Coordinates of C-alpha atoms in Angstrom, one line a residue:
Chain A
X137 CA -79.5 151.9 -108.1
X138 CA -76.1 150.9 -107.4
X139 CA -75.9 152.3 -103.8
X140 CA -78.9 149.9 -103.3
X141 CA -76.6 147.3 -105.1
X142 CA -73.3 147.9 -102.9
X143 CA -75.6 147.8 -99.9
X144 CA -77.0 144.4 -100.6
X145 CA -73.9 143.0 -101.3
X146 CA -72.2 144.1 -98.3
X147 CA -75.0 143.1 -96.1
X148 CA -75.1 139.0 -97.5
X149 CA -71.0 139.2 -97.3
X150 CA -71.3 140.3 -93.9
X151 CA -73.5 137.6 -92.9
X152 CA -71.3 135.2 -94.4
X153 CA -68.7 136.7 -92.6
X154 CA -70.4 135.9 -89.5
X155 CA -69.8 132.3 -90.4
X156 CA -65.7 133.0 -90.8
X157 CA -66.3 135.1 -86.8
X158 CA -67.8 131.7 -85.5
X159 CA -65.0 129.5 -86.6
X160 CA -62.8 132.2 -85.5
X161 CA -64.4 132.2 -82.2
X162 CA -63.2 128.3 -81.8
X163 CA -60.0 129.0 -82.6
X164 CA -59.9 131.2 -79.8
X165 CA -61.6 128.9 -77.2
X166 CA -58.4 126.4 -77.6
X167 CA -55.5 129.1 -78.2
X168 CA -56.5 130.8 -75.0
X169 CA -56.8 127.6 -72.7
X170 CA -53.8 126.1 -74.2
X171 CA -51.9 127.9 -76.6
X172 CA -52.9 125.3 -79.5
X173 CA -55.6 124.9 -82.5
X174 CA -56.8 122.9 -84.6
X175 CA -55.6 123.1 -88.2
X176 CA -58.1 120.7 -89.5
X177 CA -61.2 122.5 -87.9
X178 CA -62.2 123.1 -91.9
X179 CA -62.7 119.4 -92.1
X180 CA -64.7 119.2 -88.4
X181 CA -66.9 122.2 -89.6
X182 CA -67.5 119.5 -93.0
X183 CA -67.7 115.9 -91.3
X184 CA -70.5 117.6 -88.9
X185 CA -72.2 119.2 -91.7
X186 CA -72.0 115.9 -93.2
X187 CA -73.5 113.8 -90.0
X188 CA -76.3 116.7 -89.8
X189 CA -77.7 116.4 -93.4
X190 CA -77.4 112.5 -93.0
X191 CA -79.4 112.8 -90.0
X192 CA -81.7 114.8 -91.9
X193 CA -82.4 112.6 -94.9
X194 CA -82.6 110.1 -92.0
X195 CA -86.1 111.9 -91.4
X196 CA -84.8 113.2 -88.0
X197 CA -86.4 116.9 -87.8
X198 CA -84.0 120.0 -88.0
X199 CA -84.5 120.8 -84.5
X200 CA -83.5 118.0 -83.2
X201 CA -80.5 118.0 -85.7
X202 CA -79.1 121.2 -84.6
X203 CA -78.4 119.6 -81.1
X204 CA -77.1 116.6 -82.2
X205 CA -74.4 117.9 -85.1
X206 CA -72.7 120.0 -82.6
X207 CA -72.4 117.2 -79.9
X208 CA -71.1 115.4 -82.8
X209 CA -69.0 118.1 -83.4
X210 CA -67.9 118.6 -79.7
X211 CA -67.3 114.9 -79.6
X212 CA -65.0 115.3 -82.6
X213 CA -63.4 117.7 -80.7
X214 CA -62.4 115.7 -77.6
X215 CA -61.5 113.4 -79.8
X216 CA -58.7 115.8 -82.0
X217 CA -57.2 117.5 -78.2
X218 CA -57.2 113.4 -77.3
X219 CA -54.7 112.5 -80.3
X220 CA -53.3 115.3 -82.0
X221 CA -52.9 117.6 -79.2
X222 CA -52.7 116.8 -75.6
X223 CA -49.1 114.2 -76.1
X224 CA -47.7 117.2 -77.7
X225 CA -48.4 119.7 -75.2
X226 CA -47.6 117.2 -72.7
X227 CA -43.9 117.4 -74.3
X228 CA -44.2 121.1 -74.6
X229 CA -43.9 120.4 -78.5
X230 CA -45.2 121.9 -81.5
X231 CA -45.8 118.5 -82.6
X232 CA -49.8 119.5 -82.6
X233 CA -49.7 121.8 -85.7
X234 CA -49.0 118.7 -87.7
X235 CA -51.1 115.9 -85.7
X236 CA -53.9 118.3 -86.0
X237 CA -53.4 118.8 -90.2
X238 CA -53.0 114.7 -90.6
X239 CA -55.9 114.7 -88.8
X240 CA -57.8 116.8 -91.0
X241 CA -56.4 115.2 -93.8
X242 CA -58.1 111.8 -92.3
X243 CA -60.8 113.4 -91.6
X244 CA -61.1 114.6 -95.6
X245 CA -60.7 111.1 -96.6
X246 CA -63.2 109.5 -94.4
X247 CA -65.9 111.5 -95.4
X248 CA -64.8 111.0 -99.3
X249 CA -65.0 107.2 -98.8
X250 CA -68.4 107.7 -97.0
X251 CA -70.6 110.5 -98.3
X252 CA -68.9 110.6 -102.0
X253 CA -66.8 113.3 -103.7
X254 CA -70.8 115.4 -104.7
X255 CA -71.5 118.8 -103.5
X256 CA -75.1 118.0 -102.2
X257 CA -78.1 120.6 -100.8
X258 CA -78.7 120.6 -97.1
X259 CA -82.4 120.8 -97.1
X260 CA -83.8 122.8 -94.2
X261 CA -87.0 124.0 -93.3
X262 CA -86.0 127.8 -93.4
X263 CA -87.2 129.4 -96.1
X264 CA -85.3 131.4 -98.5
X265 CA -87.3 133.6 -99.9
X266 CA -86.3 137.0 -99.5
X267 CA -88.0 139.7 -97.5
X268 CA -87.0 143.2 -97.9
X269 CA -85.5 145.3 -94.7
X270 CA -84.3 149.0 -95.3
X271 CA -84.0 148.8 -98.8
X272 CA -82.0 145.3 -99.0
X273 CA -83.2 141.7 -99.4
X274 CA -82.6 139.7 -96.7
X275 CA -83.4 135.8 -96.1
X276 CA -84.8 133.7 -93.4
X277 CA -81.8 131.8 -94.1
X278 CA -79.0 134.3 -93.7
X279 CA -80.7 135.6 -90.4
X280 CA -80.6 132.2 -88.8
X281 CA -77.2 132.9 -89.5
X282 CA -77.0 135.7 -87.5
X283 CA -79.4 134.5 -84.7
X284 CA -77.5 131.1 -84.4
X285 CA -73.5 132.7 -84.2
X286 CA -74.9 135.6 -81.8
X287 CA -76.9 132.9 -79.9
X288 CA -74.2 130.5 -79.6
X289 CA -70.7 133.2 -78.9
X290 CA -73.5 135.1 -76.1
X291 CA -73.8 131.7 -74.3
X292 CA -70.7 131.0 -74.2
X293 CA -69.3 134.2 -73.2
X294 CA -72.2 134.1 -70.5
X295 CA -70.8 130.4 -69.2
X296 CA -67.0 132.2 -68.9
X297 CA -68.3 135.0 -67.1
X298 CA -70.8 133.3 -64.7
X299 CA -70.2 130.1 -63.8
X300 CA -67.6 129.3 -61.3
X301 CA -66.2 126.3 -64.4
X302 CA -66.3 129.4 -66.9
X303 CA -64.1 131.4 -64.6
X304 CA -61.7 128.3 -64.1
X305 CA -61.3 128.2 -67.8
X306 CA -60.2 131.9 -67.4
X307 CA -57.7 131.3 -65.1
X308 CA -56.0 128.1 -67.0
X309 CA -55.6 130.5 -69.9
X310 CA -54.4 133.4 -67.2
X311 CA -51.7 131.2 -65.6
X312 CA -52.4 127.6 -66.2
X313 CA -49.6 126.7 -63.1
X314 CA -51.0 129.1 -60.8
X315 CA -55.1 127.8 -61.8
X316 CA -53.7 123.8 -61.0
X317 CA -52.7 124.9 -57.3
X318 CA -56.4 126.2 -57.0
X319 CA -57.4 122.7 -58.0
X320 CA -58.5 123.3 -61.6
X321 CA -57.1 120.3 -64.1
X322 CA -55.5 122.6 -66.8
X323 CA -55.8 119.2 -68.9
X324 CA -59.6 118.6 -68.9
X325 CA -59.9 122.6 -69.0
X326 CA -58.2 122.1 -72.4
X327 CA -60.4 119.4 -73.1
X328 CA -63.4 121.0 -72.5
X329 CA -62.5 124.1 -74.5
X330 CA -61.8 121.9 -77.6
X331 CA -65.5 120.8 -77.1
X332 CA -66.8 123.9 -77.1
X333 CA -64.3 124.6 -80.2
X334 CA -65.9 121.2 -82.0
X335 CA -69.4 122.0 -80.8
X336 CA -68.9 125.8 -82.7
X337 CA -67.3 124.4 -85.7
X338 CA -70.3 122.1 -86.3
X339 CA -72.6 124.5 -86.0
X340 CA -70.9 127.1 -88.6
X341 CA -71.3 123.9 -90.5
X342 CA -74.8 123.3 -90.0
X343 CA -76.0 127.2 -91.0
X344 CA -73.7 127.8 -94.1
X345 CA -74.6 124.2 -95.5
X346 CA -78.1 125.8 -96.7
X347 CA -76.1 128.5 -98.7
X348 CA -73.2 126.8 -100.1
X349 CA -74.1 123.0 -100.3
X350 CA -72.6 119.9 -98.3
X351 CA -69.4 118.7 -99.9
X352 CA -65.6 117.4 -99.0
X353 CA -64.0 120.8 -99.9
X354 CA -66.8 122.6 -98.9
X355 CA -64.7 124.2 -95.8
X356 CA -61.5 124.8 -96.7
X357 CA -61.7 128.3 -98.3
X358 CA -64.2 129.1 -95.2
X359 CA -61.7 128.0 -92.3
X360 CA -58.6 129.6 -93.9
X361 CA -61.0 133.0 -94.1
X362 CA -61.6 131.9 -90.2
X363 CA -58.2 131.7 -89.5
X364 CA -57.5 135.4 -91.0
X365 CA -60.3 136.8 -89.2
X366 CA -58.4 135.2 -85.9
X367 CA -55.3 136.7 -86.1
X368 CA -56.3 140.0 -87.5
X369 CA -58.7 140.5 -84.2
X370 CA -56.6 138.9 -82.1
X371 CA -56.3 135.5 -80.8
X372 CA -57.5 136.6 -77.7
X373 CA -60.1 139.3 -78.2
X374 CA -63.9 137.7 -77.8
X375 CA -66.0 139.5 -80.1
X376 CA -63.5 141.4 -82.0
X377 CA -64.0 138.4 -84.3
X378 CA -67.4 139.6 -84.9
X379 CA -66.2 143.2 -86.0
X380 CA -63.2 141.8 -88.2
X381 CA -65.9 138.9 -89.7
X382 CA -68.9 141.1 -90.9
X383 CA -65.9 143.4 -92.0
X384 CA -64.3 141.2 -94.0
X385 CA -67.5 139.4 -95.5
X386 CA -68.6 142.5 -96.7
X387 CA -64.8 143.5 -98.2
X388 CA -64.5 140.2 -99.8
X389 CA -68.4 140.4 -101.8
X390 CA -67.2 144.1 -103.0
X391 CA -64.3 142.8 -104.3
X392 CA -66.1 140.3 -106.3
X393 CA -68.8 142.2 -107.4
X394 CA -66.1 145.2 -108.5
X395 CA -62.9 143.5 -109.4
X396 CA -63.9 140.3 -110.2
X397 CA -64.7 136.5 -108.8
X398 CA -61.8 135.3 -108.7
X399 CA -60.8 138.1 -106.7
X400 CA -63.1 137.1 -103.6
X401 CA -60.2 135.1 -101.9
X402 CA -57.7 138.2 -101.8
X403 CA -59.1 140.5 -99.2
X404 CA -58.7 137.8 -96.0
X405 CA -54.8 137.2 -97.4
X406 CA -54.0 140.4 -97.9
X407 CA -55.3 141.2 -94.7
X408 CA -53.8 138.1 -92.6
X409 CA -50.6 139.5 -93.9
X410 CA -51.4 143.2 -92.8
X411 CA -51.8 142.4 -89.4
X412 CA -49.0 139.5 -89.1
X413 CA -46.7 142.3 -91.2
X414 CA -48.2 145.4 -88.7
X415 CA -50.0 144.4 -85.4
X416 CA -49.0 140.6 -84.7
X417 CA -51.3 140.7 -81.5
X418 CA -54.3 141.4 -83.9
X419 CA -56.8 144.8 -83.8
X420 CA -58.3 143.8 -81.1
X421 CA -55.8 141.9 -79.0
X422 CA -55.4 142.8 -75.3
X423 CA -52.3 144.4 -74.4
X424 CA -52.3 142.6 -70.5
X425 CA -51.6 144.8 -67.7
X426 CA -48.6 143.6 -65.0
X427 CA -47.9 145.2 -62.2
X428 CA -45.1 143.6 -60.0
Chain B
X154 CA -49.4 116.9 -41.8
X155 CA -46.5 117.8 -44.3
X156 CA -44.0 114.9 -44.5
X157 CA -41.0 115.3 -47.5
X158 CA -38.5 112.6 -47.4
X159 CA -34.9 112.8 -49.3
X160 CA -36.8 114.7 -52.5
X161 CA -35.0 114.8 -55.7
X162 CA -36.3 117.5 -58.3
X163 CA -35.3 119.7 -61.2
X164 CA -35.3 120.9 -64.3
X165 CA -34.1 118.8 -67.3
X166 CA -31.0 117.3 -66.3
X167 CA -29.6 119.3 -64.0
X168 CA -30.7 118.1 -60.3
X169 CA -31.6 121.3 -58.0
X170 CA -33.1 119.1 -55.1
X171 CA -30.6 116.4 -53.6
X172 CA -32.4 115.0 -51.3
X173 CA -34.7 117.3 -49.0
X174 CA -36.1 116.2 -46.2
X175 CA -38.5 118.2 -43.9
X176 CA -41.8 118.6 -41.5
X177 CA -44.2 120.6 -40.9
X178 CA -46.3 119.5 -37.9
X179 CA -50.3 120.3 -38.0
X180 CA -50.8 123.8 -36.5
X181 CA -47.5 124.8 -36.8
X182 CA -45.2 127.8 -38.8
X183 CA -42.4 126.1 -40.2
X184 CA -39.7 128.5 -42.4
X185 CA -37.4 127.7 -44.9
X186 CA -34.9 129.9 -45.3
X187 CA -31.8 130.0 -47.0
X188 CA -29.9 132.0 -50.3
X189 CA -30.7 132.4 -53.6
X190 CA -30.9 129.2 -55.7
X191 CA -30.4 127.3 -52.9
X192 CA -33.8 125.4 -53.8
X193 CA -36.4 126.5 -51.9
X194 CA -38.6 127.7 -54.6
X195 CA -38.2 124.4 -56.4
X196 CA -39.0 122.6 -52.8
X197 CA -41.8 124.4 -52.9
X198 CA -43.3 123.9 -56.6
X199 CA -41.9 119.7 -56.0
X200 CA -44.3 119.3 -52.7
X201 CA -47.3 121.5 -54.7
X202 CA -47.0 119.2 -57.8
X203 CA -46.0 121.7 -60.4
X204 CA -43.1 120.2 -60.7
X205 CA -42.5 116.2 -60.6
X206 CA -40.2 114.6 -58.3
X207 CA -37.8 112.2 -59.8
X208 CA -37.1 110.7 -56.7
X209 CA -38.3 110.7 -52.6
X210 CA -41.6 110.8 -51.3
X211 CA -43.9 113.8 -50.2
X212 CA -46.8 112.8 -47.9
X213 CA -50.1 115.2 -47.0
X214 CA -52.0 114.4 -44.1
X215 CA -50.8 110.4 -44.4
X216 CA -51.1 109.7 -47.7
X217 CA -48.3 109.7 -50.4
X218 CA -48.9 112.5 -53.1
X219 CA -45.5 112.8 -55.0
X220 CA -46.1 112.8 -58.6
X221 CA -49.8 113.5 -58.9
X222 CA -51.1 116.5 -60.8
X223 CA -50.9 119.5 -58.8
X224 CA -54.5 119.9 -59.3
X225 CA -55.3 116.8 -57.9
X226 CA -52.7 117.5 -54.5
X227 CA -54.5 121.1 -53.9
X228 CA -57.9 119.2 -54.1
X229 CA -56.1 117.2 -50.9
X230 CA -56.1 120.2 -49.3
X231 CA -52.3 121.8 -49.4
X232 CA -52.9 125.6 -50.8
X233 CA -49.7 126.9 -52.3
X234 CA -49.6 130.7 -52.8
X235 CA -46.3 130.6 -55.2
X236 CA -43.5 132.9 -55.7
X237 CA -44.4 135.8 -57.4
X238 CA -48.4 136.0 -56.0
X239 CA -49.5 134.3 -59.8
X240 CA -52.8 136.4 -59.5
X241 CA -55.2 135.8 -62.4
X242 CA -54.5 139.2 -63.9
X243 CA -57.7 139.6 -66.4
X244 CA -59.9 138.4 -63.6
X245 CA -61.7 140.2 -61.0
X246 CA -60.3 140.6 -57.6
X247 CA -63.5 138.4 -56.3
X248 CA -62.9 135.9 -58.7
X249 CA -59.6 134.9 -57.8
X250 CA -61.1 134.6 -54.4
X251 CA -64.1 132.3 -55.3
X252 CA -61.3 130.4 -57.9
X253 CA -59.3 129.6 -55.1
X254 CA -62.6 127.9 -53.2
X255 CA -62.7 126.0 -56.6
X256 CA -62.8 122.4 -54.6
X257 CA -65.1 123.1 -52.4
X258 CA -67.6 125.3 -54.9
X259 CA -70.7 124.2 -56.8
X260 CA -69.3 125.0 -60.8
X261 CA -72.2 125.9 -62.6
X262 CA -74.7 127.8 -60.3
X263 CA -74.8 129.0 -56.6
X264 CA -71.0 129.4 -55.9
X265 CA -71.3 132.6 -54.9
X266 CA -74.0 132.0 -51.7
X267 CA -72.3 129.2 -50.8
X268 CA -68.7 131.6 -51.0
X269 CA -70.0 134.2 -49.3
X270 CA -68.5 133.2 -45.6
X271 CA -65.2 132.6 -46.5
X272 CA -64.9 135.6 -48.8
X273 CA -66.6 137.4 -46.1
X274 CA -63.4 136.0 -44.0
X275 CA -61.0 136.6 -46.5
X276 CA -62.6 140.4 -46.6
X277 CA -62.1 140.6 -42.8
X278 CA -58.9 140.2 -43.1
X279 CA -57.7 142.1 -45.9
X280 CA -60.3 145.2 -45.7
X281 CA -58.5 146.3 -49.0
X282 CA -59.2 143.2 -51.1
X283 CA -63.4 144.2 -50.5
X284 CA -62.9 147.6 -52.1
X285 CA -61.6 146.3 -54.9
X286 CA -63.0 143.5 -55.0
X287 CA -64.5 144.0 -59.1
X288 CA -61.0 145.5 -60.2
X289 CA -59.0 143.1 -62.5
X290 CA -56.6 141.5 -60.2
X291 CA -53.5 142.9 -62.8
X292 CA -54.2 145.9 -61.7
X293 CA -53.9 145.8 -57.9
X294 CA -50.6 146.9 -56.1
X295 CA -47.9 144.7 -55.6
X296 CA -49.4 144.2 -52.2
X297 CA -52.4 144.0 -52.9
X298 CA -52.2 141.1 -55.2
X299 CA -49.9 139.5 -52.3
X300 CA -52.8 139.7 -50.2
X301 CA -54.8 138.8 -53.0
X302 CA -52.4 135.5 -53.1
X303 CA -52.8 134.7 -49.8
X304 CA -56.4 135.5 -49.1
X305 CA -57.1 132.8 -52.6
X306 CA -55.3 130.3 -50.7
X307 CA -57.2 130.5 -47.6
X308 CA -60.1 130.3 -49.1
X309 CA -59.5 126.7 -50.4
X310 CA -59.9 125.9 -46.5
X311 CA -56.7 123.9 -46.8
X312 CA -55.0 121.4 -44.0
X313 CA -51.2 122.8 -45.4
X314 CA -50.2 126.2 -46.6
X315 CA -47.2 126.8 -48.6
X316 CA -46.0 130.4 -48.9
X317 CA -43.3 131.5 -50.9
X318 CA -41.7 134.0 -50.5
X319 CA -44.7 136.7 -49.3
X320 CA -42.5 139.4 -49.0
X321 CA -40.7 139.4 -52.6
X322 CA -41.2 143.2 -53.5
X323 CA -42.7 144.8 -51.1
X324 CA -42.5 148.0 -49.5
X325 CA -41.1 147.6 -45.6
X326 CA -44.5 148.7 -44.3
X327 CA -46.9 145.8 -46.3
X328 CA -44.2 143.9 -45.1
X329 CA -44.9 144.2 -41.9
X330 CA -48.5 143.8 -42.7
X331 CA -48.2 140.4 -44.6
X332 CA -46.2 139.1 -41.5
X333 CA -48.5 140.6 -38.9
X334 CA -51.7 138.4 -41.2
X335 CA -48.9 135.5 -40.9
X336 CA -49.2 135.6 -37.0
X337 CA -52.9 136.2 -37.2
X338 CA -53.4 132.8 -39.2
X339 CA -50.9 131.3 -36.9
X340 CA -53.1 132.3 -34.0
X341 CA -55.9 130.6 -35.8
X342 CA -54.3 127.5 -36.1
X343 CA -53.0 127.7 -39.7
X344 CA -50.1 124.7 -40.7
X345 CA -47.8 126.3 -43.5
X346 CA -44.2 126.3 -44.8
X347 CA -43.1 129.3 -45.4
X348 CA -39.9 130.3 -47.6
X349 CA -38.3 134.0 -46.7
X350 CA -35.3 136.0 -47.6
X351 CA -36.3 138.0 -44.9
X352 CA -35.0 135.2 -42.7
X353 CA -35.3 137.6 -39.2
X354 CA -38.5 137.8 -40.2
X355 CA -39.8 134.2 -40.8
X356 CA -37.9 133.4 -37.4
X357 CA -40.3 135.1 -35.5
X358 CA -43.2 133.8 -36.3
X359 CA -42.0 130.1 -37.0
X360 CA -41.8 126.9 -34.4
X361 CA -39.2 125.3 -36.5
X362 CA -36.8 126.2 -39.2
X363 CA -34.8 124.5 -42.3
X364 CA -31.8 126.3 -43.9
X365 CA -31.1 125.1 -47.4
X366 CA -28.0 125.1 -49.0
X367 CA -27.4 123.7 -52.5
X368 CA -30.5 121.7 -52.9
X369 CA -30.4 119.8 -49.6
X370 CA -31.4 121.0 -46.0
X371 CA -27.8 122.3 -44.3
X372 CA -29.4 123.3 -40.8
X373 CA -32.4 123.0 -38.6
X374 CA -34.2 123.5 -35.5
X375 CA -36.1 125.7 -33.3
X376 CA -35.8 129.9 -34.1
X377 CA -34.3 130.0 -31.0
X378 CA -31.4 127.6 -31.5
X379 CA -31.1 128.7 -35.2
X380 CA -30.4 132.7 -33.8
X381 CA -27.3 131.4 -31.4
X382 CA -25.7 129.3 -34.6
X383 CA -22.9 131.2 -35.1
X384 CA -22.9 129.8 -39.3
X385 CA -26.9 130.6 -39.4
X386 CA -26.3 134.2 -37.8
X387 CA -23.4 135.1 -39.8
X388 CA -24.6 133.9 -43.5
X389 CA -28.7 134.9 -43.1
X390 CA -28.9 137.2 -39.7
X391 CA -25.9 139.0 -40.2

């Protein structure tokens, strides 16, 4: 039995570890085009999962919901780059890291003040009843999981590579001087990649809610999990978030099935520090090519 | 077409530009030539927009641009192809091209048909560019990516083209090659400002020429006067 054991456990932890890839993923979108992010995404990924379950208990069906939580989330977004960010960069300051955490910390209160302190369910119509694939249980919910981050990083990786705006987002993260003489605004490119950053966040929100309940504190252990899996792939990698995620989902359920609960936190730190200690451009980070 | 008017720039507080003044007719080479850090790099990057003028005016084609985004001046129509060639190194040789039409493009779907005669003019003239047209621009040659550079500014279809300093580099014979592409656009009509340490060079295939010293133009006139100045031939032809 306990092989069967070790392989269930690895498999859920590596679906929630898909979650920690997705955030990831939109921490990448805004480092690349400008060299920032957002240190309250945790409490973007919870206001949006918020809005989405009010929505919900609004009677609005789920798959309309979907949609509308990550334009929320998007909108949120726009609306962080708008204050926290875009004066700072302006002033080539590192003024952002702290207007983004105030922000956050806003953010935390707003939603205490609205929605209450209360964990609550997220009611959606995927069922949770397990089925059983190659000798482990698997739910509906934890593969819309996997359907919705693989569904949501493959479009957008599909908009860099093949629209001619995807490409220009590309080049402001190449050379953002030498993408303005071709006519691309570096600022709205920024703009539009926190969207895309808000629009992700909300929708990690939106598929872990189901599995861990709605509440104020509900992201904070996920997004500083996210921010390991970011720098240990590399802030610039593209999927090697997806790699280091289901890697380290799978590490951290081990570690709390063998060693203990309260020892489910420690694999992410230990290795965040690894890879800012050993490889500070991450696994999977791009060593760029110049000729001159 | 290219109108700058006493132009102040620099960076932080100390002032590189002291009042530049130049013009570059429509259809016409016009070089800029003088030492190192004598400002024609920053002239450059002040008329382009990449870096704001404190003071003086830049004019495109009639209308005022000075201290606009630089996005917003190359969607005017000026290209800049800036020192250094500033290829987008991850991307595709043929995406650097069809970024460089980015004004004139559809963004989301059908760039490429509607691309496909200017890259197919781009391709004409540098035969190299189409076989490598999928490589990631980082990895072409030195002048390769200068004609990379070049070919991404023509395909904006612009009135003005700034080129800096084309030859920084290069081996004698793509030397040759980038000025010989230089007279061909001339031939075709092409307006630029071109800044060259190879100032023999740039002489040849200009109408007009500025020498800068210490942030302000020193010298100008045709190549012809310019080559029988005793001051020009002995600091830059001698």
């Amino acid at each position: 039995m306990p092989e069967s054991i070790i392989a269930q456990m690895a498999v859920s932890g590596a679906l929630m570890g898909l979650v920690y890839a997705l955030i990831a993923y939109g921490f990448q979108l805004t480092f690349a085009t400008s060299k920032s992010l957002n240190f309250g995404q945790g409490e973007l990924v919870m206001v949006s999962a918020f809005f989405s379950l009010t929505l919900l208990t609004l009677g609005l069906p789920y798959l309309l919901v979907v949609p509308a939580g990550l334009l929320f989330g998007a909108a949120v977004g726009m609306a962080v780059e708008r204050t926290g960010v875009r004066l700072a960069l302006e002033q080539r300051s590192e003024g952002w890291i702290l207007l983004t955490i105030i922000i956050g910390l806003f953010l935390f209160s707003f939603a205490e003040n609205i929605w209450g302190r209360d964990d609550r369910p997220f009611p959606t119509p995927i069922p949770s009843t397990p089925f059983h694939v190659f000798g482990v249980d698997v739910t509906p919910l934890e593969i819309s999981v996997l359907v919705g981050v693989l569904a949501v990083m493959g479009m957008i990786e599909l908009f860099k590579r093949q629209t001619l705006l995807g490409k220009a987002v590309e080049a402001v993260a190449a050379d953002r001087d030498a993408a303005e003489l071709m006519g691309i605004s570096a600022t709205r490119t920024v703009v539009l990649s926190y969207a895309l950053s808000g629009g992700v966040a909300a929708l990690a929100g939106i598929l872990v809610s189901p599995i861990t309940t709605v509440g104020p504190t509900m992201a904070s252990a996920l997004v500083l999990k996210a921010f390991s899996v970011a720098v240990v792939a590399g802030l610039e990698s593209g999927f090697g978030v997806v790699v280091i995620g289901l890697f380290l989902g799978a590490l951290e359920s081990l570690a709390s099935f063998y060693l203990g609960s309260g020892w489910r936190e420690a694999p992410g730190l230990i290795l965040l520090i690894l890879a800012l200690a050993v490889r500070p451009t991450g696994v999977f980070g791009k060593a760029v090519i110049r000729k001159v | 077409m290219l109108v700058v008017k006493s132009l102040h720039a620099g960076y932080g507080l100390s002032e590189v530009l002291v009042g530049t003044s130049l013009e570059v007719k429509a259809g016409t080479v016009v070089a800029l030539i003088g030492a190192n850090g004598a400002g024609k790099t920053t002239t450059m990057r002040a008329i382009s927009g990449l870096l704001r003028p404190s003071k003086g005016e830049v004019i495109l084609d009639g209308t005022p641009v000075q201290g606009l985004e630089a996005s917003r001046i190359a969607q005017m129509g000026l290209a800049h192809s800036p020192e250094g060639r500033k290829v987008f190194g991850p991307l595709s040789t043929e995406d650097n091209l069809l970024l460089g039409a980015y004004r004139r493009l559809p963004h989301l779907v059908g760039f490429h048909a509607k691309a496909a005669p200017d890259l197919e003019r781009v391709y004409d003239l540098f035969p190299r560019l189409k076989e490598r047209r999928s490589q990631q621009a980082g990895t072409l040659s030195g002048g390769e990516q200068q004609m990379l550079a070049i070919g991404r500014a023509l395909m904006a279809q612009p009135k003005v083209m700034l080129l800096d300093e084309p030859s920084m580099g290069l081996a004698p014979v793509i030397v040759q090659e980038v000025f010989r592409t230089i007279a061909r656009l001339k031939a075709e009509g092409m307006t630029m400002l071109l800044v060259e340490q190879f100032a023999r060079a740039a002489l040849d295939v200009a109408d007009y020429a500025y020498v800068m010293e210490r942030g302000r133009i020193a010298i100008e006139g045709t190549p012809a006067e310019l080559r029988r100045d005793e001051r020009v031939v002995t600091a830059y032809l001698g």
